[in-house]
Amino acid sequence: MFEGYEHERDPDFASERVGEARDRARASYARMTVEELVPIAIHNVLEVGRQLGAADGRKRAKLVAETFPNLGRAQYLAAYMDLEFVRSLDAAIDKRPFLRRTLVITERAARDYPKSAVIASFHAKLLFVLGEYHAAEMECRRALEMKEPDDPQNDCIPVGSISGDNRGTRLVSLACEFHELINKILMLASDYWDSMSSERQRNSFLQVRLDVLQDEYLKVDRSYVFTMSDVRSFVKEHKSWRFWVCPLCDRKKFMDTGLLLSHMCSRHPRAVLPRLQSVLDQKLSDEALESDDSLDGVTFCEDSEQKDMMICLNKSSEVFKWLFYAPSSGVRPKPFPEIREKKCEKGRMLLESIKDKMKTLPTDRSTTEFAKAIPEIQEGWHKFLKSSALDYREAILELARSYLWRELKRCMTKDPELASKSISAADIDAIFTKEVVNPASNAVESCQTEGGLMVSGNRQESNVHDRGDSSENLRKNTESPDPTISAVHTDTDLAAKVESEVHAEHESSDSPDEKTNPKLGDNNKESGVQLEGGETSEATVPGAELSGQPTNQEEGGSDLDTKLEKLQIGPS
C-alpha cells in the first residue's frame, strides 16, 4: 500500500529536503531584502532627512548600514547621507575636513563592492571635490574597465534615480558620467598649466631625466629590452632616432630604406617581388619621410647643475600639445617588443597589398596601365615605410606622457593655494547635482556626440537581462539572512512593515542569470541605444572605449580646442 514512499522515511532524504527548503527561503528573503526592504528603508531615511534635518537622516542611514552589513546600497546610503549632512553645514564652515570623513566611508564601500558602478561614481566625484585628481581619474578608469558590473538600479539613491529600460542603458548613463569627470580634470589641468610661469613649466615639465623615464618603462616591462642608455648610444652613433626592421624576419636594424628593400627582395622574393626595386623611386620616398618628421620636438639635453642627461621637449612643437591632449584617451605605455611586433604586423599587411598590385603590373612601361599603377605602388611603399618605422621618440613620448600627466595632477593636488581653499556647498553641488535625463536618449546622445563613448568594433551580440539573484550584492546578502530589521525604525513604522513581510509567503520569479555581462568601459552588448556611425544595436552597452581625443559631455569639442590653445603649446 505504501510502496514507493519508503524514501520519505529516509533521514538523509528528509534532511536534504529541509536543506533545500531553507535555501529557497534564504534566496526568497534575500530578494525581498534587495527589492523591497532596503528601498523602503532608504525612502524613509531620505524622508527623515528632509523633515527632521540631515543630522537625523545621517543617524538613520548609519542604522540601515549596520542592519544590512552585506548590501552595498545600504553602505552607500551611509556615505550619501553623510554628504548631505556636510552640505547642510553653515556656509561659513569649510567642508573639506568633514568631506574627509565622508571619503573614509565611501572608500570602504568602494573596496567592499568593487563591481558597483554607482558607488564608484560617488567615490570619483568625492575625490574630485577634494582635489584628489589622479585618484579620481583612476577610479573612473577602474569603473570603465569593470567586468560584469552590478545593475545601477540595485544601488542608486534615491531609488529609481538612474532610469532606463534595461541594465545596459543604465550603465550607459554612468559611463557618460565617468567620461564627463575625466574631461573636467583635463580642463582644470589646462587652466593650471596656463597659470604656471614659463620657468616652472620648463623646469618641471619640459625636461625629464632619463632615469625617471626608465623607471616609468619598468612599470610595464621589466625585461630591460628597452633602456634609455641604449637609445642614447643609438642616437649618438647614427644621428637618428628612427630605424626599420624587416617585418618578415625581424633580424637586424636598417637605417637606409634602400638596403631594407634590397634585403627583402633577395631574402624574401615570394613576399616582396624583386621587380619592385626597378619600379620604385627611392629618392621620392626618402624626401617624403624627411618632410614628415612630426617628432622633432624631442631632443637630448644635459642638466647644467647636476650634469644629468635629460629628454627635452620643445614647447612650441606639436609634440608637447600631444602630451597634454592625449591623457583623456587613457592609453598606457606599451612594452617596446609589443610596439615592434605591431609595426611588423602592419608592415606585412602593406607588403601584401603592394605584392597584389605588382602581380597585375604590365611589363610594358609605355602602357597607360603601367603609368597609372606606378603612383599607387609608390604611395603604398611610402605608406609601408612610414607605418613600419620604429622611432624611439614614440616610445619615449608615451613614457613621458604617462609621467608628466601624473605629475601635473600631483602638482594641482599639492598646490598650497588650491589645497588651502575652502570647499563650499556650491562646490559640492557643482559636481554631484545633475539634471535627470533619459539615458536612452539625451544622455547617450550627448555623450556620444562629444566623443564620450566611442563604440568599439568588437561587438558581441548578446541580450542583456536583469541579473536577479546573480548579482554580487544578492550573494553577499544570502550569507546573513537574519539581520536585525527592528533597528530600522522610522515614523512610517518600517518595523511593522518588515515584520509582516518577513512572515508572509513571498513569491518571486527568478530572472535568468546573465551568461554575458556588459563591461562598463570595453565590451559592447545590446542596450537599445544609438551607436556611432548611425548603427543601432538592440541592447548594446557601448564600450566606453577612450579614444585619443578628450571626451566631453558638458562642454563641446570647440571649447576644448580653445582650452588646449590656451596651453600655449601649439605651434608658435
Coordinates of C-alpha atoms in Angstrom, one line a residue:
M1 CA 0.0 0.0 0.0
F2 CA 2.8 2.4 0.9
E3 CA 5.1 1.0 -1.8
G4 CA 7.2 3.8 -3.4
Y5 CA 7.1 6.1 -0.4
E6 CA 9.8 4.4 1.6
H7 CA 12.4 7.1 0.7
E8 CA 10.3 9.7 2.6
R9 CA 11.2 7.8 5.8
D10 CA 14.9 8.0 5.0
P11 CA 16.5 10.5 7.4
D12 CA 19.0 11.6 4.7
F13 CA 16.3 12.3 2.2
A14 CA 14.3 14.4 4.8
S15 CA 17.4 16.3 5.8
E16 CA 18.1 17.1 2.1
R17 CA 14.5 18.3 1.6
V18 CA 14.8 20.5 4.7
G19 CA 18.1 22.0 3.4
E20 CA 16.6 22.8 0.0
A21 CA 13.6 24.5 1.7
R22 CA 15.9 26.6 3.8
D23 CA 18.0 27.6 0.7
R24 CA 14.8 28.6 -1.1
A25 CA 13.7 30.6 2.0
R26 CA 17.1 32.4 2.2
A27 CA 17.0 33.2 -1.5
S28 CA 13.5 34.5 -1.3
Y29 CA 14.4 36.6 1.8
A30 CA 17.5 37.9 0.0
R31 CA 15.4 39.0 -3.0
M32 CA 12.8 40.6 -0.7
T33 CA 15.6 42.5 1.1
V34 CA 17.2 43.8 -2.1
E35 CA 13.9 44.6 -3.9
E36 CA 11.7 45.8 -1.1
L37 CA 13.1 46.2 2.4
V38 CA 16.2 48.2 1.7
P39 CA 14.4 50.5 -0.8
I40 CA 11.7 51.2 1.8
A41 CA 14.4 51.9 4.4
I42 CA 16.2 54.3 2.0
H43 CA 12.9 56.1 1.3
N44 CA 12.3 56.6 5.0
V45 CA 15.8 57.8 5.7
L46 CA 15.5 60.4 2.9
E47 CA 12.2 61.5 4.3
V48 CA 13.7 61.9 7.8
G49 CA 16.5 63.9 6.3
R50 CA 14.0 66.2 4.6
Q51 CA 11.7 66.6 7.5
L52 CA 13.9 66.5 10.6
G53 CA 17.2 67.5 9.1
A54 CA 20.4 65.9 7.6
A55 CA 21.8 65.1 11.0
D56 CA 18.9 62.9 11.9
G57 CA 18.9 61.4 8.4
R58 CA 22.6 60.6 8.8
K59 CA 22.0 58.7 12.1
R60 CA 19.2 56.7 10.5
A61 CA 21.4 55.9 7.5
K62 CA 24.1 54.6 9.8
L63 CA 21.5 52.3 11.4
V64 CA 20.4 51.0 8.0
A65 CA 24.1 50.3 7.1
E66 CA 24.5 48.4 10.4
T67 CA 21.3 46.4 9.8
F68 CA 22.3 45.3 6.3
P69 CA 26.1 45.0 6.5
N70 CA 26.2 42.8 3.4
L71 CA 24.4 45.1 1.0
G72 CA 26.4 47.8 -0.9
R73 CA 23.4 50.0 -1.3
A74 CA 23.0 50.2 2.5
Q75 CA 26.7 51.1 2.9
Y76 CA 26.4 53.7 0.1
L77 CA 23.4 55.2 1.9
A78 CA 25.6 56.0 4.9
A79 CA 28.1 57.9 2.7
Y80 CA 25.2 59.6 0.8
M81 CA 23.6 60.9 3.9
D82 CA 27.0 61.9 5.4
L83 CA 27.5 64.1 2.3
E84 CA 24.0 65.5 2.8
F85 CA 25.0 66.4 6.3
V86 CA 28.1 68.1 5.2
R87 CA 26.1 70.0 2.6
S88 CA 23.8 71.3 5.3
L89 CA 26.6 72.8 7.4
D90 CA 26.8 76.6 7.8
A91 CA 28.0 78.4 4.7
A92 CA 30.9 79.9 6.7
I93 CA 32.3 76.4 7.6
D94 CA 34.9 74.8 5.4
K95 CA 33.5 71.5 4.2
R96 CA 36.9 69.9 3.5
P97 CA 37.7 68.2 6.9
F98 CA 34.1 66.8 7.0
L99 CA 34.4 65.5 3.5
R100 CA 37.5 63.6 4.5
R101 CA 35.2 61.6 6.9
T102 CA 32.7 61.0 4.1
L103 CA 35.6 59.8 1.9
V104 CA 36.6 57.2 4.5
I105 CA 33.0 55.7 4.5
T106 CA 33.0 55.8 0.6
E107 CA 36.4 54.2 0.2
R108 CA 35.3 51.3 2.4
A109 CA 32.1 50.8 0.4
A110 CA 34.1 51.0 -2.9
R111 CA 36.6 48.5 -1.6
D112 CA 33.9 46.1 -0.4
Y113 CA 31.7 46.4 -3.5
P114 CA 34.2 46.7 -6.4
K115 CA 31.5 45.9 -9.0
S116 CA 29.2 48.8 -8.1
A117 CA 29.5 51.5 -10.7
V118 CA 27.2 53.7 -8.7
I119 CA 29.5 53.6 -5.7
A120 CA 32.5 54.2 -7.9
S121 CA 30.8 57.2 -9.4
F122 CA 30.1 58.7 -6.0
H123 CA 33.7 57.9 -4.9
A124 CA 35.3 59.5 -8.0
K125 CA 33.2 62.7 -7.6
L126 CA 34.1 63.0 -4.0
L127 CA 37.8 62.6 -4.8
F128 CA 37.4 65.3 -7.4
V129 CA 35.8 67.8 -5.0
L130 CA 38.6 67.2 -2.6
G131 CA 41.2 67.9 -5.3
E132 CA 42.5 64.3 -5.5
Y133 CA 42.5 64.4 -9.3
H134 CA 44.8 61.5 -10.0
A135 CA 42.8 59.2 -7.7
A136 CA 39.6 60.5 -9.2
E137 CA 40.7 59.6 -12.7
M138 CA 42.0 56.2 -11.6
E139 CA 38.6 55.4 -10.1
C140 CA 36.9 56.5 -13.3
R141 CA 39.2 54.2 -15.3
R142 CA 38.6 51.4 -12.9
A143 CA 34.9 51.7 -13.3
L144 CA 35.0 51.9 -17.1
E145 CA 37.0 48.7 -17.1
M146 CA 34.6 46.8 -14.8
K147 CA 33.6 43.4 -16.0
E148 CA 30.1 42.3 -15.1
P149 CA 29.2 45.5 -13.2
D150 CA 26.2 45.4 -10.9
D151 CA 22.9 46.9 -12.2
P152 CA 22.8 50.5 -11.2
Q153 CA 19.1 50.1 -10.4
N154 CA 20.0 48.0 -7.4
D155 CA 22.4 50.6 -6.0
C156 CA 21.2 54.0 -6.9
I157 CA 20.0 56.6 -4.3
P158 CA 17.3 57.8 -4.4
V159 CA 15.6 54.6 -5.6
G160 CA 15.0 54.9 -9.3
S161 CA 17.2 57.9 -9.8
I162 CA 19.1 56.1 -12.6
S163 CA 16.4 55.3 -15.1
G164 CA 16.5 53.2 -18.2
D165 CA 14.6 50.4 -19.9
N166 CA 17.3 47.9 -19.1
R167 CA 20.6 47.4 -17.3
G168 CA 22.6 48.2 -20.3
T169 CA 21.0 51.6 -20.8
R170 CA 21.5 52.4 -17.1
L171 CA 25.2 51.5 -17.4
V172 CA 25.5 53.9 -20.4
S173 CA 24.3 56.7 -18.2
L174 CA 27.0 56.1 -15.7
A175 CA 29.7 55.7 -18.4
C176 CA 28.9 59.2 -19.6
E177 CA 29.4 60.5 -16.0
F178 CA 32.8 58.9 -15.8
H179 CA 33.9 60.5 -19.1
E180 CA 32.5 63.8 -18.1
L181 CA 34.5 63.8 -14.9
I182 CA 37.7 62.9 -16.8
N183 CA 37.0 65.9 -19.0
K184 CA 36.7 68.2 -16.0
I185 CA 40.1 67.0 -14.8
L186 CA 41.6 67.7 -18.2
M187 CA 40.1 71.2 -18.3
L188 CA 41.3 72.0 -14.8
A189 CA 44.8 70.8 -15.8
S190 CA 44.7 73.1 -18.8
D191 CA 43.9 76.1 -16.7
Y192 CA 46.5 75.1 -14.2
W193 CA 49.2 74.8 -16.8
D194 CA 48.2 78.2 -18.2
S195 CA 48.7 79.7 -14.8
M196 CA 52.3 78.4 -14.4
S197 CA 55.3 80.6 -15.1
S198 CA 57.4 79.7 -18.1
E199 CA 60.3 78.9 -15.8
R200 CA 58.3 76.4 -13.8
Q201 CA 56.9 74.9 -16.9
R202 CA 60.5 74.4 -18.3
N203 CA 62.0 73.1 -15.0
S204 CA 59.1 70.8 -14.1
F205 CA 57.7 69.5 -17.3
L206 CA 59.8 70.4 -20.3
Q207 CA 62.8 68.3 -19.1
V208 CA 62.6 64.7 -17.9
R209 CA 65.5 62.8 -16.5
L210 CA 66.5 59.5 -18.3
D211 CA 66.3 57.5 -15.0
V212 CA 62.7 58.7 -14.5
L213 CA 61.7 57.6 -17.9
Q214 CA 63.5 54.2 -17.4
D215 CA 61.6 53.7 -14.1
E216 CA 58.4 54.5 -16.0
Y217 CA 59.2 51.9 -18.6
L218 CA 59.9 49.2 -16.0
K219 CA 56.4 49.6 -14.7
V220 CA 55.2 48.0 -18.0
D221 CA 58.1 45.7 -18.9
R222 CA 60.9 44.6 -16.5
S223 CA 62.9 42.8 -19.2
Y224 CA 65.3 45.7 -19.9
V225 CA 64.9 45.2 -23.6
F226 CA 64.5 48.9 -23.8
T227 CA 66.9 51.1 -22.0
M228 CA 67.4 54.8 -22.2
S229 CA 71.2 54.3 -22.3
D230 CA 70.8 52.1 -25.4
V231 CA 68.6 54.8 -27.0
R232 CA 71.2 57.5 -26.3
S233 CA 74.0 55.3 -27.7
F234 CA 72.0 54.6 -30.8
V235 CA 71.2 58.2 -31.5
K236 CA 74.8 59.3 -30.9
E237 CA 76.1 56.7 -33.3
H238 CA 73.5 57.0 -36.1
K239 CA 72.4 60.6 -35.7
S240 CA 68.9 59.4 -36.0
W241 CA 66.0 58.2 -33.7
R242 CA 64.4 56.1 -36.4
F243 CA 65.2 52.7 -38.0
W244 CA 63.4 49.8 -39.7
V245 CA 63.4 46.1 -39.2
C246 CA 62.4 43.5 -41.8
P247 CA 58.8 42.6 -40.9
L248 CA 59.4 39.2 -42.5
C249 CA 62.4 38.0 -40.4
D250 CA 63.0 40.8 -37.8
R251 CA 66.7 40.1 -37.8
K252 CA 68.5 43.4 -37.8
K253 CA 68.0 47.2 -37.9
F254 CA 68.2 49.1 -41.2
M255 CA 69.0 52.8 -41.3
D256 CA 68.6 53.0 -45.0
T257 CA 65.3 52.2 -46.8
G258 CA 67.2 51.1 -49.9
L259 CA 69.1 48.5 -48.0
L260 CA 65.8 47.3 -46.4
L261 CA 64.2 46.9 -49.8
S262 CA 67.3 45.1 -51.2
H263 CA 67.2 42.7 -48.2
M264 CA 63.5 41.9 -48.6
C265 CA 63.8 41.3 -52.4
S266 CA 66.8 39.0 -52.1
R267 CA 65.8 37.1 -48.9
H268 CA 62.0 37.1 -49.3
P269 CA 61.3 37.1 -53.0
R270 CA 57.9 35.4 -52.6
A271 CA 56.6 38.1 -50.3
V272 CA 58.4 41.1 -52.0
L273 CA 58.8 40.6 -55.7
P274 CA 62.3 41.5 -56.9
R275 CA 60.8 43.6 -59.7
L276 CA 59.7 46.1 -57.1
Q277 CA 63.3 47.5 -56.9
S278 CA 63.2 48.6 -60.5
V279 CA 59.9 50.5 -60.3
L280 CA 60.3 52.4 -57.1
D281 CA 61.9 55.9 -56.9
Q282 CA 63.7 55.7 -53.5
K283 CA 64.5 59.4 -53.6
L284 CA 60.9 60.4 -53.6
S285 CA 60.2 58.1 -50.5
D286 CA 63.2 59.4 -48.6
E287 CA 62.2 63.0 -49.3
A288 CA 58.6 62.4 -48.1
L289 CA 59.9 60.7 -44.9
E290 CA 62.2 63.6 -44.1
S291 CA 59.5 66.2 -44.6
D292 CA 57.1 64.3 -42.3
D293 CA 59.2 64.3 -39.1
S294 CA 56.5 65.3 -36.6
L295 CA 58.6 64.2 -33.6
D296 CA 61.4 66.7 -34.0
G297 CA 60.5 68.4 -30.7
V298 CA 62.3 65.6 -28.7
T299 CA 66.0 66.0 -28.0
F300 CA 68.7 65.0 -25.5
C301 CA 70.0 67.7 -23.2
E302 CA 72.1 68.0 -20.1
D303 CA 71.1 69.4 -16.7
S304 CA 73.5 72.4 -16.2
E305 CA 73.6 71.9 -12.4
Q306 CA 73.6 68.1 -11.8
K307 CA 75.0 67.1 -15.1
D308 CA 72.2 64.6 -15.6
M309 CA 71.2 63.6 -19.1
M310 CA 67.6 64.5 -19.8
I311 CA 65.0 64.4 -22.6
C312 CA 63.9 67.9 -23.5
L313 CA 60.6 68.8 -25.1
N314 CA 60.1 71.7 -27.4
K315 CA 57.2 73.7 -26.0
S316 CA 56.4 75.2 -29.4
S317 CA 56.0 71.9 -31.2
E318 CA 53.0 69.6 -31.7
V319 CA 54.8 67.0 -29.5
F320 CA 54.0 68.8 -26.3
K321 CA 50.5 69.5 -27.3
W322 CA 50.0 65.8 -27.9
L323 CA 51.4 65.1 -24.4
F324 CA 48.5 67.0 -22.8
Y325 CA 45.8 66.3 -25.4
A326 CA 46.1 62.6 -25.2
P327 CA 45.7 61.8 -21.4
S328 CA 42.0 61.7 -21.8
S329 CA 42.4 58.6 -24.0
G330 CA 43.6 56.6 -21.1
V331 CA 46.3 55.0 -23.3
R332 CA 49.1 53.5 -21.2
P333 CA 52.7 52.9 -22.3
K334 CA 53.4 49.6 -24.0
P335 CA 56.4 47.3 -23.9
F336 CA 58.8 48.1 -26.8
P337 CA 58.6 44.5 -28.1
E338 CA 54.9 44.9 -28.4
I339 CA 55.3 48.1 -30.3
R340 CA 57.8 46.5 -32.6
E341 CA 55.6 43.5 -33.3
K342 CA 52.6 45.7 -34.2
K343 CA 54.8 47.6 -36.6
C344 CA 55.9 44.4 -38.2
E345 CA 52.3 43.2 -38.5
K346 CA 51.2 46.4 -40.1
G347 CA 54.2 46.2 -42.5
R348 CA 53.4 42.7 -43.6
M349 CA 49.8 43.7 -44.4
L350 CA 51.1 46.6 -46.5
L351 CA 53.7 44.5 -48.3
E352 CA 50.9 42.0 -49.2
S353 CA 48.9 44.9 -50.7
I354 CA 52.0 46.0 -52.8
K355 CA 52.5 42.5 -53.9
D356 CA 48.9 42.2 -55.2
K357 CA 49.4 45.4 -57.3
M358 CA 52.8 44.2 -58.6
K359 CA 51.2 41.0 -59.9
T360 CA 48.9 42.9 -62.2
L361 CA 51.6 45.5 -63.2
P362 CA 52.2 45.3 -67.0
T363 CA 55.7 44.5 -68.2
D364 CA 55.4 47.2 -70.9
R365 CA 56.3 50.5 -69.3
S366 CA 54.8 52.5 -72.1
T367 CA 51.2 51.5 -71.4
T368 CA 48.7 53.7 -69.6
E369 CA 48.0 50.9 -67.1
F370 CA 51.7 50.9 -66.1
A371 CA 51.7 54.7 -65.7
K372 CA 48.5 54.6 -63.6
A373 CA 49.7 51.7 -61.3
I374 CA 53.2 53.1 -60.5
P375 CA 52.0 56.1 -58.4
E376 CA 49.8 53.7 -56.4
I377 CA 52.7 51.3 -55.8
Q378 CA 54.9 54.3 -54.9
E379 CA 52.3 55.5 -52.4
G380 CA 52.0 52.0 -50.9
W381 CA 55.7 51.8 -50.4
H382 CA 55.8 55.2 -48.8
K383 CA 52.9 54.1 -46.5
F384 CA 54.9 51.0 -45.6
L385 CA 58.0 52.9 -44.7
K386 CA 56.0 55.4 -42.6
S387 CA 53.9 52.8 -40.8
S388 CA 56.7 50.2 -40.1
A389 CA 59.3 52.7 -39.0
L390 CA 60.4 52.3 -35.4
D391 CA 61.1 55.6 -33.8
Y392 CA 62.5 55.7 -30.2
R393 CA 60.8 59.0 -29.7
E394 CA 57.4 57.4 -29.9
A395 CA 58.1 55.1 -27.0
I396 CA 59.8 58.0 -25.1
L397 CA 56.7 60.2 -25.6
E398 CA 54.4 57.5 -24.3
L399 CA 56.5 57.2 -21.2
A400 CA 56.8 61.0 -20.8
R401 CA 53.1 61.5 -21.3
S402 CA 52.2 59.0 -18.6
Y403 CA 54.7 60.5 -16.2
L404 CA 54.0 64.2 -16.9
W405 CA 50.2 63.8 -16.8
R406 CA 50.5 62.2 -13.4
E407 CA 52.9 64.9 -12.2
L408 CA 50.7 67.7 -13.4
K409 CA 47.8 66.2 -11.4
R410 CA 50.0 65.8 -8.4
C411 CA 51.1 69.4 -8.6
M412 CA 47.5 70.5 -8.7
T413 CA 46.6 68.4 -5.6
K414 CA 49.6 69.6 -3.6
D415 CA 49.5 73.2 -4.7
P416 CA 49.3 75.2 -1.3
E417 CA 46.9 77.8 -2.7
L418 CA 44.4 75.2 -4.0
A419 CA 44.8 72.9 -1.0
S420 CA 44.0 75.7 1.4
K421 CA 41.0 76.8 -0.5
S422 CA 37.8 76.1 1.4
I423 CA 35.1 73.9 -0.1
S424 CA 31.5 75.2 -0.1
A425 CA 28.2 73.5 -0.6
A426 CA 28.1 75.1 -4.1
D427 CA 31.4 73.3 -4.9
I428 CA 29.8 70.0 -3.9
D429 CA 26.6 70.7 -5.8
A430 CA 28.6 71.6 -9.0
I431 CA 29.8 68.0 -9.2
F432 CA 27.1 65.9 -7.5
T433 CA 24.0 67.7 -8.8
K434 CA 22.9 66.8 -12.3
E435 CA 19.7 67.1 -14.4
V436 CA 17.6 64.0 -14.7
V437 CA 17.6 62.8 -18.3
N438 CA 16.6 59.7 -20.1
P439 CA 19.8 57.8 -20.6
A440 CA 18.5 56.1 -23.7
S441 CA 18.2 59.4 -25.4
N442 CA 19.6 62.7 -24.1
A443 CA 22.5 61.4 -22.0
V444 CA 23.6 58.8 -24.5
E445 CA 23.2 61.2 -27.5
S446 CA 25.2 63.9 -25.8
C447 CA 27.9 61.6 -24.6
Q448 CA 28.4 60.1 -28.0
T449 CA 28.1 63.4 -29.8
E450 CA 31.0 64.8 -27.8
G451 CA 33.1 61.7 -28.3
G452 CA 32.5 60.4 -24.8
L453 CA 31.6 56.9 -25.7
M454 CA 33.5 55.6 -28.7
V455 CA 31.9 52.3 -29.6
S456 CA 34.4 49.5 -30.1
G457 CA 34.3 47.5 -33.2
N458 CA 34.4 44.3 -31.1
R459 CA 30.7 43.9 -30.7
Q460 CA 29.1 40.9 -29.0
E461 CA 25.5 40.3 -29.9
S462 CA 24.0 39.1 -26.7
N463 CA 20.9 40.1 -24.9
V464 CA 21.2 41.9 -21.5
H465 CA 18.8 40.7 -18.9
D466 CA 18.3 41.9 -15.3
R467 CA 20.6 39.9 -13.2
G468 CA 18.1 38.9 -10.5
D469 CA 19.8 36.9 -7.7
S470 CA 23.0 36.6 -9.7
S471 CA 24.3 40.0 -8.5
E472 CA 27.2 40.1 -6.1
N473 CA 25.1 42.2 -3.6
L474 CA 22.4 39.5 -3.6
R475 CA 25.0 36.7 -3.0
K476 CA 26.5 38.7 -0.1
N477 CA 23.1 39.2 1.4
T478 CA 22.4 35.5 1.5
E479 CA 25.3 35.0 3.8
S480 CA 23.4 36.8 6.5
P481 CA 19.7 36.1 6.1
D482 CA 18.6 37.4 9.5
P483 CA 19.7 40.9 10.1
T484 CA 18.2 42.8 13.0
I485 CA 15.4 44.5 11.0
S486 CA 13.9 46.2 14.0
A487 CA 16.9 48.6 14.1
V488 CA 15.5 50.4 11.1
H489 CA 12.5 52.2 12.5
T490 CA 11.0 55.4 11.3
D491 CA 7.8 57.4 11.7
T492 CA 6.1 55.4 8.9
D493 CA 6.5 52.2 11.1
L494 CA 9.0 50.3 8.9
A495 CA 9.5 47.7 11.6
A496 CA 5.8 46.7 11.4
K497 CA 6.1 46.5 7.6
V498 CA 9.2 44.4 7.8
E499 CA 7.7 42.1 10.5
S500 CA 4.6 41.4 8.4
E501 CA 6.6 40.8 5.2
V502 CA 9.2 38.5 6.8
H503 CA 6.5 36.1 7.9
A504 CA 4.4 36.4 4.8
E505 CA 4.8 33.9 1.9
H506 CA 6.9 35.8 -0.7
E507 CA 7.0 34.5 -4.3
S508 CA 9.3 36.0 -6.8
S509 CA 10.1 34.8 -10.3
D510 CA 13.8 34.3 -10.9
S511 CA 15.2 36.1 -13.9
P512 CA 17.8 34.1 -15.8
D513 CA 21.4 34.6 -14.9
E514 CA 23.3 36.6 -17.4
K515 CA 25.8 34.5 -19.2
T516 CA 27.4 37.5 -20.8
N517 CA 27.5 40.7 -18.7
P518 CA 28.4 44.1 -20.2
K519 CA 31.7 45.6 -19.4
L520 CA 31.1 49.2 -18.5
G521 CA 34.0 50.5 -20.5
D522 CA 35.0 48.0 -23.1
N523 CA 32.8 45.3 -24.4
N524 CA 29.7 46.1 -26.4
K525 CA 26.4 44.4 -25.6
E526 CA 22.9 45.1 -26.5
S527 CA 21.2 48.0 -24.8
G528 CA 18.8 49.7 -27.2
V529 CA 20.9 52.8 -27.7
Q530 CA 22.0 54.6 -30.9
L531 CA 25.6 53.7 -31.8
E532 CA 28.3 55.6 -33.5
G533 CA 28.0 55.8 -37.3
G534 CA 24.2 55.5 -37.3
E535 CA 24.2 51.8 -36.3
T536 CA 21.6 50.7 -33.9
S537 CA 22.1 47.7 -31.6
E538 CA 19.1 46.5 -29.8
A539 CA 20.8 46.3 -26.5
T540 CA 24.4 47.3 -26.8
V541 CA 26.2 48.8 -23.9
P542 CA 28.6 51.0 -25.7
G543 CA 32.1 50.3 -24.8
A544 CA 33.3 53.4 -23.2
E545 CA 36.4 52.9 -25.2
L546 CA 38.5 56.0 -24.6
S547 CA 39.8 57.5 -27.8
G548 CA 42.7 59.7 -28.4
Q549 CA 40.5 62.8 -28.3
P550 CA 39.2 64.1 -25.0
T551 CA 35.6 63.3 -24.1
N552 CA 33.2 66.0 -23.1
Q553 CA 29.6 65.9 -22.3
E554 CA 29.1 69.3 -20.8
E555 CA 31.5 71.3 -23.0
G556 CA 31.7 71.0 -26.7
G557 CA 34.8 70.0 -28.7
S558 CA 35.3 73.6 -29.8
D559 CA 35.6 74.7 -26.2
L560 CA 38.2 72.0 -25.5
D561 CA 40.2 73.1 -28.5
T562 CA 40.1 76.7 -27.2
K563 CA 41.3 75.5 -23.8
L564 CA 44.2 73.5 -25.4
E565 CA 45.3 76.5 -27.4
K566 CA 45.5 78.4 -24.1
L567 CA 48.1 75.9 -23.0
Q568 CA 50.5 77.8 -25.3
I569 CA 51.9 74.6 -26.6
G570 CA 50.7 74.8 -30.1
P571 CA 52.9 75.9 -33.0
S572 CA 54.1 79.5 -32.4

